[in-house]
Backbone as JSON, one array per atom type, in Angstrom:
{
  "sequence": "XXXXXXXXXXXXXXXXXXXXXXXXXXXXXXXXXXXXXXXXXXXXXXXXXXXXXXXXXXXXXXXXXXXXXXXXXXXXXXXXXXXXXXXXXXXXXXXXXXXXXXXXXXXXXXXXXXXXXXXXXXXXXXXXXXXXXXXXXXXXXXXXXXXXXXXXXXXXXXXXXXXXXXXXXXXXXXXXXXXXXXXXXXXXXXXXXXXXXXXXX",
  "N": [[113.01, 108.75, 90.98], [113.57, 105.62, 89.3], [115.25, 105.82, 86.2], [114.73, 103.91, 84.38], [112.12, 103.17, 84.46], [108.75, 103.55, 83.18], [107.28, 106.8, 82.49], [104.94, 108.37, 84.58], [102.53, 110.66, 84.47], [100.62, 111.36, 86.39], [101.38, 110.09, 88.66], [104.19, 110.45, 89.61], [106.4, 109.25, 90.96], [106.22, 106.24, 91.64], [107.76, 104.36, 92.95], [108.91, 105.59, 95.2], [106.54, 106.16, 96.53], [105.67, 103.69, 97.25], [104.12, 102.03, 95.68], [105.21, 100.6, 93.61], [107.64, 98.08, 93.42], [111.0, 96.75, 93.5], [111.46, 93.6, 92.03], [111.62, 90.08, 91.35], [109.49, 88.91, 90.27], [107.18, 87.49, 87.93], [105.4, 89.25, 85.48], [101.87, 89.35, 85.39], [100.57, 90.02, 83.11], [102.24, 90.46, 80.74], [103.94, 88.37, 81.04], [106.65, 88.59, 81.56], [109.79, 89.03, 83.29], [110.57, 91.9, 84.64], [111.94, 93.17, 86.58], [110.64, 94.91, 88.18], [107.61, 95.39, 90.04], [104.12, 95.97, 90.44], [102.23, 96.78, 93.33], [99.9, 97.77, 94.46], [96.44, 98.86, 94.33], [93.99, 97.17, 92.24], [91.14, 96.88, 90.39], [88.89, 94.51, 89.39], [86.65, 92.14, 87.84], [87.62, 89.8, 87.04], [89.67, 86.86, 87.49], [92.92, 87.23, 88.53], [96.03, 85.97, 88.29], [98.5, 86.88, 89.78], [100.7, 89.79, 89.65], [101.28, 93.08, 88.16], [103.7, 94.48, 85.85], [105.25, 97.75, 85.66], [105.27, 98.64, 82.99], [103.19, 97.37, 81.65], [101.13, 98.6, 82.88], [101.49, 101.29, 82.12], [101.18, 101.23, 79.3], [98.6, 100.46, 79.05], [97.84, 97.84, 78.65], [97.45, 95.96, 80.72], [95.11, 96.81, 82.1], [93.31, 96.65, 79.97], [93.41, 93.94, 79.13], [92.54, 92.56, 81.42], [90.25, 93.82, 82.01], [89.94, 95.93, 83.95], [90.48, 98.46, 86.56], [92.88, 100.7, 87.89], [92.41, 102.71, 89.6], [89.47, 104.0, 91.05], [86.93, 105.89, 89.34], [85.72, 107.76, 90.89], [85.48, 111.03, 92.09], [86.93, 112.16, 90.05], [85.81, 114.33, 88.6], [85.0, 116.58, 85.97], [87.31, 116.36, 84.44], [89.0, 115.63, 81.32], [88.04, 113.03, 78.96], [90.26, 111.71, 78.08], [92.11, 112.16, 80.16], [90.76, 110.89, 82.26], [90.84, 108.24, 81.36], [93.61, 107.91, 81.41], [94.29, 108.11, 84.15], [92.72, 106.11, 85.42], [93.25, 103.74, 84.01], [95.94, 103.67, 83.18], [97.72, 104.45, 85.09], [99.58, 103.92, 88.06], [97.93, 102.95, 91.06], [97.37, 103.58, 94.6], [97.98, 102.61, 98.03], [95.5, 102.73, 100.6], [93.59, 103.28, 103.61], [90.88, 103.43, 103.27], [88.82, 103.09, 100.3], [90.84, 104.37, 97.84], [90.81, 107.65, 96.33], [91.2, 109.86, 93.55], [92.42, 113.24, 93.33], [91.3, 116.4, 91.98], [92.24, 119.38, 90.36], [92.29, 122.62, 88.92], [91.02, 121.78, 86.6], [92.26, 119.4, 85.91], [93.55, 116.15, 86.61], [95.21, 115.68, 89.7], [98.67, 115.16, 90.63], [99.82, 112.29, 92.27], [101.71, 112.36, 95.18], [102.49, 110.99, 97.53], [102.4, 109.07, 100.62], [102.47, 110.9, 103.55], [103.94, 112.44, 106.49], [103.79, 114.71, 109.33], [105.93, 116.58, 109.03], [106.37, 116.76, 106.26], [103.86, 117.69, 105.45], [103.76, 120.15, 106.82], [105.47, 121.67, 105.36], [103.92, 122.44, 103.32], [101.61, 124.44, 103.67], [99.22, 124.98, 102.35], [98.08, 122.54, 102.03], [98.09, 121.46, 104.6], [96.49, 123.23, 106.19], [93.77, 122.95, 105.17], [93.38, 120.26, 105.94], [93.47, 120.46, 108.72], [91.18, 122.04, 109.11], [89.25, 120.3, 108.09], [89.32, 118.22, 109.96], [88.45, 119.6, 112.21], [85.83, 120.21, 111.42], [84.91, 117.67, 111.46], [84.56, 117.15, 114.1], [86.64, 117.51, 115.88], [87.18, 119.47, 118.3], [88.8, 120.31, 120.34], [91.54, 122.21, 120.46], [94.23, 121.78, 121.27], [94.46, 118.97, 121.4], [93.93, 118.39, 118.74], [96.13, 119.59, 117.42], [98.14, 118.08, 118.56], [97.59, 115.58, 117.48], [98.02, 116.15, 114.74], [100.76, 116.88, 114.68], [101.86, 114.45, 115.19], [101.42, 112.95, 112.97], [102.35, 110.4, 110.74], [103.17, 108.66, 112.58], [101.56, 106.21, 113.04], [99.26, 107.2, 111.78], [98.85, 108.71, 108.61], [98.92, 111.21, 105.97], [97.59, 111.53, 102.64], [99.25, 112.94, 99.98], [98.89, 115.19, 97.3], [99.77, 116.92, 94.23], [99.0, 119.73, 92.31], [98.97, 119.54, 88.82], [98.97, 121.72, 87.23], [99.01, 124.34, 88.58], [100.68, 123.79, 90.69], [99.94, 123.69, 93.37], [99.72, 122.08, 96.54], [97.79, 119.36, 97.82], [95.75, 117.63, 100.2], [94.52, 114.32, 100.43], [93.33, 112.2, 102.03], [93.35, 110.47, 105.21], [95.53, 107.81, 106.18], [94.62, 106.13, 108.09], [91.74, 105.84, 110.22], [91.05, 108.86, 111.88], [90.84, 108.54, 114.84], [90.22, 109.2, 118.37], [91.95, 107.61, 119.77], [94.39, 107.65, 118.53], [95.63, 109.85, 119.48], [96.98, 109.23, 121.72], [100.18, 108.71, 122.54], [102.66, 106.18, 121.78], [104.45, 105.84, 123.87], [103.11, 106.66, 126.06], [101.6, 106.05, 129.11], [99.02, 106.44, 129.89], [95.58, 105.39, 129.97], [93.45, 104.93, 127.09], [90.92, 107.39, 126.05], [88.3, 106.23, 126.28], [88.6, 104.43, 128.32], [89.24, 105.73, 130.64], [88.72, 106.82, 134.01], [85.78, 108.57, 134.96], [85.82, 112.08, 135.59], [85.36, 113.64, 138.83]],
  "CA": [[112.49, 107.51, 90.39], [114.47, 104.98, 88.36], [115.07, 106.3, 84.83], [114.33, 102.79, 83.54], [110.68, 102.97, 84.55], [107.95, 104.48, 82.37], [106.87, 108.03, 83.17], [103.52, 108.49, 84.89], [102.25, 112.07, 84.74], [99.79, 111.53, 87.58], [102.01, 109.37, 89.78], [105.56, 110.58, 89.1], [107.4, 108.38, 91.6], [105.53, 105.12, 92.31], [108.69, 103.62, 93.8], [108.96, 106.31, 96.48], [105.23, 106.08, 97.18], [105.45, 102.32, 97.7], [103.21, 101.29, 94.8], [106.02, 99.75, 92.74], [108.81, 97.57, 94.12], [111.9, 95.86, 92.78], [111.0, 92.23, 92.23], [111.9, 89.09, 90.3], [108.19, 88.32, 89.97], [106.74, 87.55, 86.54], [104.19, 90.05, 85.26], [100.7, 88.54, 85.03], [100.05, 90.44, 81.8], [103.18, 90.21, 79.63], [104.7, 87.16, 81.38], [108.08, 88.87, 81.59], [110.39, 89.5, 84.54], [111.14, 93.2, 84.29], [112.7, 93.7, 87.71], [109.75, 95.77, 88.96], [106.24, 94.89, 90.09], [103.14, 96.86, 91.05], [101.68, 96.08, 94.49], [98.74, 98.46, 95.04], [95.07, 98.46, 93.98], [93.51, 96.88, 90.89], [89.74, 96.46, 90.53], [88.42, 93.74, 88.24], [85.81, 90.99, 88.15], [88.33, 88.63, 86.58], [90.71, 86.28, 88.34], [94.27, 87.58, 88.06], [97.0, 85.15, 89.02], [99.77, 87.58, 89.84], [100.67, 91.25, 89.63], [101.68, 93.65, 86.88], [104.88, 95.33, 85.76], [104.88, 99.13, 85.35], [105.11, 98.86, 81.56], [101.85, 96.94, 81.26], [100.23, 99.64, 83.37], [101.68, 102.5, 81.32], [100.66, 101.11, 77.93], [97.18, 100.14, 79.13], [97.55, 96.45, 78.31], [96.95, 95.23, 81.89], [93.71, 97.19, 82.31], [92.51, 96.17, 78.85], [93.34, 92.48, 79.12], [91.81, 92.05, 82.57], [89.03, 94.64, 82.12], [89.95, 96.49, 85.29], [90.93, 99.82, 86.78], [93.82, 100.85, 89.0], [91.8, 103.7, 90.49], [88.07, 104.28, 90.76], [86.72, 107.2, 88.74], [85.1, 108.65, 91.85], [86.26, 112.24, 92.38], [87.57, 112.69, 88.84], [84.81, 115.11, 87.88], [85.47, 117.76, 85.25], [88.5, 116.14, 83.63], [88.71, 115.11, 79.99], [87.97, 111.58, 78.84], [91.64, 111.24, 77.95], [92.69, 112.16, 81.5], [90.08, 109.84, 83.0], [91.43, 106.99, 80.89], [95.01, 107.85, 81.84], [94.38, 107.88, 85.59], [92.1, 104.85, 85.86], [93.73, 102.55, 83.28], [97.35, 103.71, 82.8], [98.48, 105.07, 86.18], [99.56, 103.11, 89.29], [97.15, 103.44, 92.19], [98.11, 103.63, 95.85], [97.33, 101.98, 99.18], [94.82, 103.61, 101.54], [92.76, 102.49, 104.54], [89.6, 103.38, 102.59], [89.03, 103.07, 98.85], [91.49, 105.63, 97.48], [90.27, 108.4, 95.2], [92.12, 110.86, 93.0], [91.98, 114.62, 93.45], [91.27, 117.2, 90.76], [92.4, 120.82, 90.53], [92.57, 123.33, 87.66], [90.44, 120.96, 85.53], [93.12, 118.27, 85.57], [93.85, 115.28, 87.75], [96.44, 116.04, 90.4], [99.69, 114.11, 90.68], [99.98, 111.71, 93.6], [103.08, 112.46, 95.69], [102.73, 109.85, 98.4], [101.94, 109.1, 102.01], [103.38, 111.8, 104.24], [103.72, 112.78, 107.88], [103.61, 116.13, 109.63], [107.0, 117.44, 108.52], [106.12, 117.02, 104.84], [102.67, 118.53, 105.34], [104.06, 121.48, 107.33], [106.14, 122.41, 104.29], [102.89, 122.83, 102.35], [100.44, 124.87, 104.46], [98.0, 124.94, 101.54], [97.51, 121.21, 102.24], [97.91, 121.24, 106.03], [95.37, 124.01, 106.73], [92.49, 122.29, 104.9], [93.28, 119.05, 106.75], [93.12, 120.92, 110.06], [89.78, 122.46, 109.06], [88.44, 119.11, 107.87], [89.23, 117.52, 111.23], [87.58, 120.4, 113.08], [84.46, 120.01, 110.97], [84.56, 116.31, 111.81], [84.29, 117.03, 115.52], [87.82, 117.72, 116.72], [87.04, 120.86, 118.75], [89.88, 120.63, 121.26], [92.64, 122.65, 119.61], [95.5, 121.17, 121.68], [94.44, 117.58, 120.96], [94.03, 118.39, 117.28], [97.51, 119.87, 117.04], [98.94, 116.93, 118.97], [97.38, 114.55, 116.46], [98.66, 116.56, 113.49], [102.22, 116.83, 114.8], [102.3, 113.05, 115.24], [101.18, 112.26, 111.71], [103.53, 109.63, 110.38], [103.35, 107.7, 113.66], [100.28, 105.51, 113.18], [98.38, 107.7, 110.73], [99.53, 109.61, 107.68], [98.04, 111.85, 105.0], [97.93, 111.34, 101.24], [99.57, 114.25, 99.41], [98.85, 115.37, 95.85], [100.25, 118.2, 93.73], [98.32, 120.13, 91.08], [99.87, 119.5, 87.66], [98.86, 123.0, 86.52], [99.48, 125.47, 89.38], [101.67, 123.34, 91.67], [99.4, 123.67, 94.73], [99.66, 120.76, 97.17], [96.47, 119.03, 98.35], [95.69, 116.36, 100.92], [93.37, 113.52, 100.02], [92.69, 111.48, 103.14], [94.28, 109.88, 106.15], [95.72, 106.38, 105.93], [93.82, 105.42, 109.09], [90.71, 106.68, 110.79], [91.63, 109.74, 112.9], [90.12, 108.38, 116.1], [90.87, 109.79, 119.53], [92.98, 106.71, 120.28], [95.67, 107.97, 117.92], [96.23, 110.95, 120.22], [97.78, 108.69, 122.81], [101.46, 108.26, 121.99], [103.02, 104.82, 122.16], [105.2, 105.83, 125.13], [102.25, 107.25, 127.08], [100.98, 104.97, 129.87], [97.63, 106.71, 130.2], [94.61, 104.61, 129.2], [92.74, 105.73, 126.1], [89.8, 108.14, 126.63], [87.14, 105.43, 126.6], [88.85, 103.61, 129.49], [89.58, 106.55, 131.78], [87.68, 107.03, 135.01], [85.18, 109.89, 134.82], [86.22, 113.06, 136.58], [84.31, 113.96, 139.79]],
  "C": [[113.51, 106.94, 89.41], [114.18, 105.44, 86.94], [114.65, 105.16, 83.9], [112.82, 102.58, 83.52], [109.94, 103.94, 83.62], [107.55, 105.7, 83.17], [105.36, 108.03, 83.36], [103.25, 109.93, 85.31], [101.53, 112.26, 86.07], [100.26, 110.72, 88.79], [103.51, 109.31, 89.47], [106.59, 109.64, 89.71], [106.73, 107.24, 92.36], [106.45, 104.25, 93.15], [108.75, 104.28, 95.18], [107.65, 106.2, 97.24], [104.91, 104.68, 97.68], [104.52, 101.5, 96.83], [103.94, 100.33, 93.87], [107.29, 99.36, 93.49], [109.71, 96.78, 93.17], [111.49, 94.42, 93.07], [111.41, 91.34, 91.05], [110.62, 88.37, 89.89], [107.84, 88.49, 88.49], [105.45, 88.35, 86.43], [103.05, 89.17, 84.79], [100.14, 88.9, 83.67], [100.98, 90.05, 80.66], [104.02, 88.96, 79.85], [106.21, 87.36, 81.31], [108.51, 89.25, 83.01], [111.13, 90.79, 84.21], [112.01, 93.79, 85.4], [111.87, 94.6, 88.61], [108.34, 95.21, 88.93], [105.36, 95.87, 90.86], [102.41, 96.12, 92.17], [100.42, 96.72, 95.08], [97.44, 97.99, 94.38], [94.88, 98.15, 92.49], [92.12, 96.28, 91.04], [89.28, 95.76, 89.26], [87.54, 92.59, 88.72], [86.5, 89.69, 87.74], [89.31, 88.11, 87.64], [92.07, 86.6, 87.74], [95.27, 86.82, 88.91], [98.37, 85.83, 89.01], [99.57, 89.09, 89.79], [101.32, 91.76, 88.34], [102.99, 94.43, 86.97], [104.44, 96.75, 85.39], [104.62, 99.39, 83.87], [103.73, 98.44, 81.07], [100.78, 97.86, 81.83], [100.29, 100.84, 82.45], [101.08, 102.39, 79.92], [99.19, 100.68, 77.89], [96.83, 98.68, 78.91], [96.99, 95.66, 79.5], [95.48, 95.53, 82.13], [92.82, 96.65, 81.21], [92.34, 94.66, 78.89], [92.46, 91.95, 80.24], [90.58, 92.89, 82.9], [88.9, 95.24, 83.52], [90.42, 97.93, 85.33], [91.9, 99.83, 87.97], [93.3, 101.85, 90.04], [90.35, 103.88, 90.07], [87.93, 105.69, 90.21], [86.09, 108.21, 89.69], [86.02, 109.84, 92.16], [86.88, 112.88, 91.16], [86.57, 113.46, 87.98], [85.47, 116.29, 87.17], [86.73, 117.57, 84.44], [88.1, 115.56, 82.27], [88.64, 113.59, 80.0], [89.37, 110.98, 78.74], [92.32, 111.15, 79.33], [92.07, 111.06, 82.35], [90.64, 108.47, 82.64], [92.86, 106.82, 81.42], [95.11, 107.49, 83.32], [93.86, 106.49, 85.97], [92.73, 103.61, 85.23], [95.23, 102.52, 83.01], [98.23, 104.36, 83.87], [98.44, 104.17, 87.41], [98.69, 103.76, 90.36], [98.01, 103.5, 93.44], [97.29, 102.97, 96.95], [96.68, 103.03, 100.06], [93.92, 102.77, 102.42], [91.32, 102.44, 104.07], [89.88, 103.27, 101.1], [89.64, 104.4, 98.43], [90.78, 106.33, 96.32], [91.22, 109.52, 94.83], [91.53, 112.25, 93.16], [92.1, 115.35, 92.12], [91.46, 118.66, 91.13], [92.78, 121.41, 89.18], [92.14, 122.49, 86.45], [91.34, 119.84, 85.05], [93.28, 117.42, 86.82], [95.15, 115.74, 88.38], [97.42, 114.87, 90.37], [99.85, 113.6, 92.1], [101.44, 111.75, 94.01], [103.4, 111.27, 96.58], [102.12, 110.03, 99.77], [102.94, 109.9, 102.83], [102.99, 111.99, 105.7], [103.68, 114.29, 108.06], [104.68, 117.01, 109.0], [106.82, 117.76, 107.04], [104.91, 117.93, 104.65], [102.96, 119.96, 105.78], [104.77, 122.33, 106.29], [105.16, 122.91, 103.24], [101.63, 123.24, 103.1], [99.14, 124.88, 103.67], [97.33, 123.58, 101.6], [97.22, 120.96, 103.71], [96.69, 121.98, 106.58], [94.01, 123.41, 106.4], [92.3, 120.99, 105.69], [92.87, 119.41, 108.18], [91.64, 121.31, 110.12], [88.85, 121.26, 108.91], [88.26, 118.33, 109.17], [88.35, 118.29, 112.22], [86.11, 120.2, 112.71], [83.97, 118.61, 111.31], [84.38, 116.09, 113.29], [85.47, 117.22, 116.45], [87.85, 119.17, 117.19], [88.11, 121.27, 119.75], [91.14, 120.95, 120.46], [93.96, 121.97, 119.97], [95.57, 119.71, 121.27], [94.58, 117.48, 119.44], [95.46, 118.61, 116.83], [98.43, 118.73, 117.43], [98.82, 115.81, 117.95], [98.13, 114.9, 115.18], [100.18, 116.43, 113.57], [102.76, 115.41, 114.91], [101.89, 112.26, 113.99], [102.48, 111.61, 111.23], [103.86, 108.58, 111.43], [102.02, 107.02, 113.95], [99.26, 105.93, 112.15], [99.17, 108.68, 109.87], [98.5, 110.23, 106.75], [98.52, 111.53, 103.58], [98.09, 112.71, 100.58], [99.55, 114.2, 97.89], [99.42, 116.74, 95.5], [99.54, 118.52, 92.42], [99.32, 120.15, 89.94], [99.88, 120.81, 86.89], [99.49, 124.14, 87.32], [100.5, 125.09, 90.45], [101.2, 123.32, 93.11], [99.36, 122.24, 95.27], [98.31, 120.57, 97.86], [96.57, 117.75, 99.17], [94.42, 115.63, 100.49], [92.63, 112.95, 101.21], [93.77, 110.98, 104.07], [94.37, 108.38, 105.89], [94.99, 105.52, 106.94], [92.8, 106.39, 109.66], [91.28, 107.54, 111.91], [90.86, 109.68, 114.21], [90.9, 109.01, 117.24], [92.01, 108.91, 120.06], [94.35, 107.07, 119.71], [96.34, 109.15, 118.6], [97.18, 110.46, 121.3], [99.05, 108.09, 122.24], [101.82, 106.89, 122.54], [103.75, 104.76, 123.5], [104.39, 106.43, 126.27], [101.5, 106.13, 127.79], [99.53, 105.24, 130.24], [96.71, 105.8, 129.4], [93.94, 105.5, 128.18], [91.5, 106.35, 126.7], [88.63, 107.27, 127.06], [87.31, 104.64, 127.89], [89.18, 104.41, 130.74], [88.39, 106.68, 132.72], [87.09, 108.43, 134.83], [85.64, 110.83, 135.93], [85.07, 113.38, 137.51], [83.67, 115.31, 139.47]]
}
């Protein structure tokens, strides 16, 4: 991460994760051009004409001025009020196909690493194995199709990876897209998707 950006304990590299980009855009909170702009979620009932710089997120001024949150408090059970404030009001959120939620481990919010594919997940079996189990519990009973889907993560669907700030364990949050059977069919495969195939005799 650029050393010029503020430090976010629970989102250490918002540039790599895609939540913060280089930009000549003026911050909607401080009205300055800082060279960086936040592009992910912000929840508020107010009209906001623009986006925020990382500094107005870090010091809490954006959330306070526009009475909003960068992340919903859902899932942040068991953390201190200080941590809850830090994650929801002073930490960049991230993009997800559903409303994103933060993970908790060891009584602290986990740090968001980013959107990852199979190779990154395979390096952290403590995150990959629960994802595999979660998909099985969701109805993916064909082991070969399940493994095919997992090994093609990063090509149409990805997983959200977190890291515990206390013990260092990696955790997966959710998939960036619904893990439907259609995602099993690779882009270079000419077979029709399952719903369109002729029934076997």
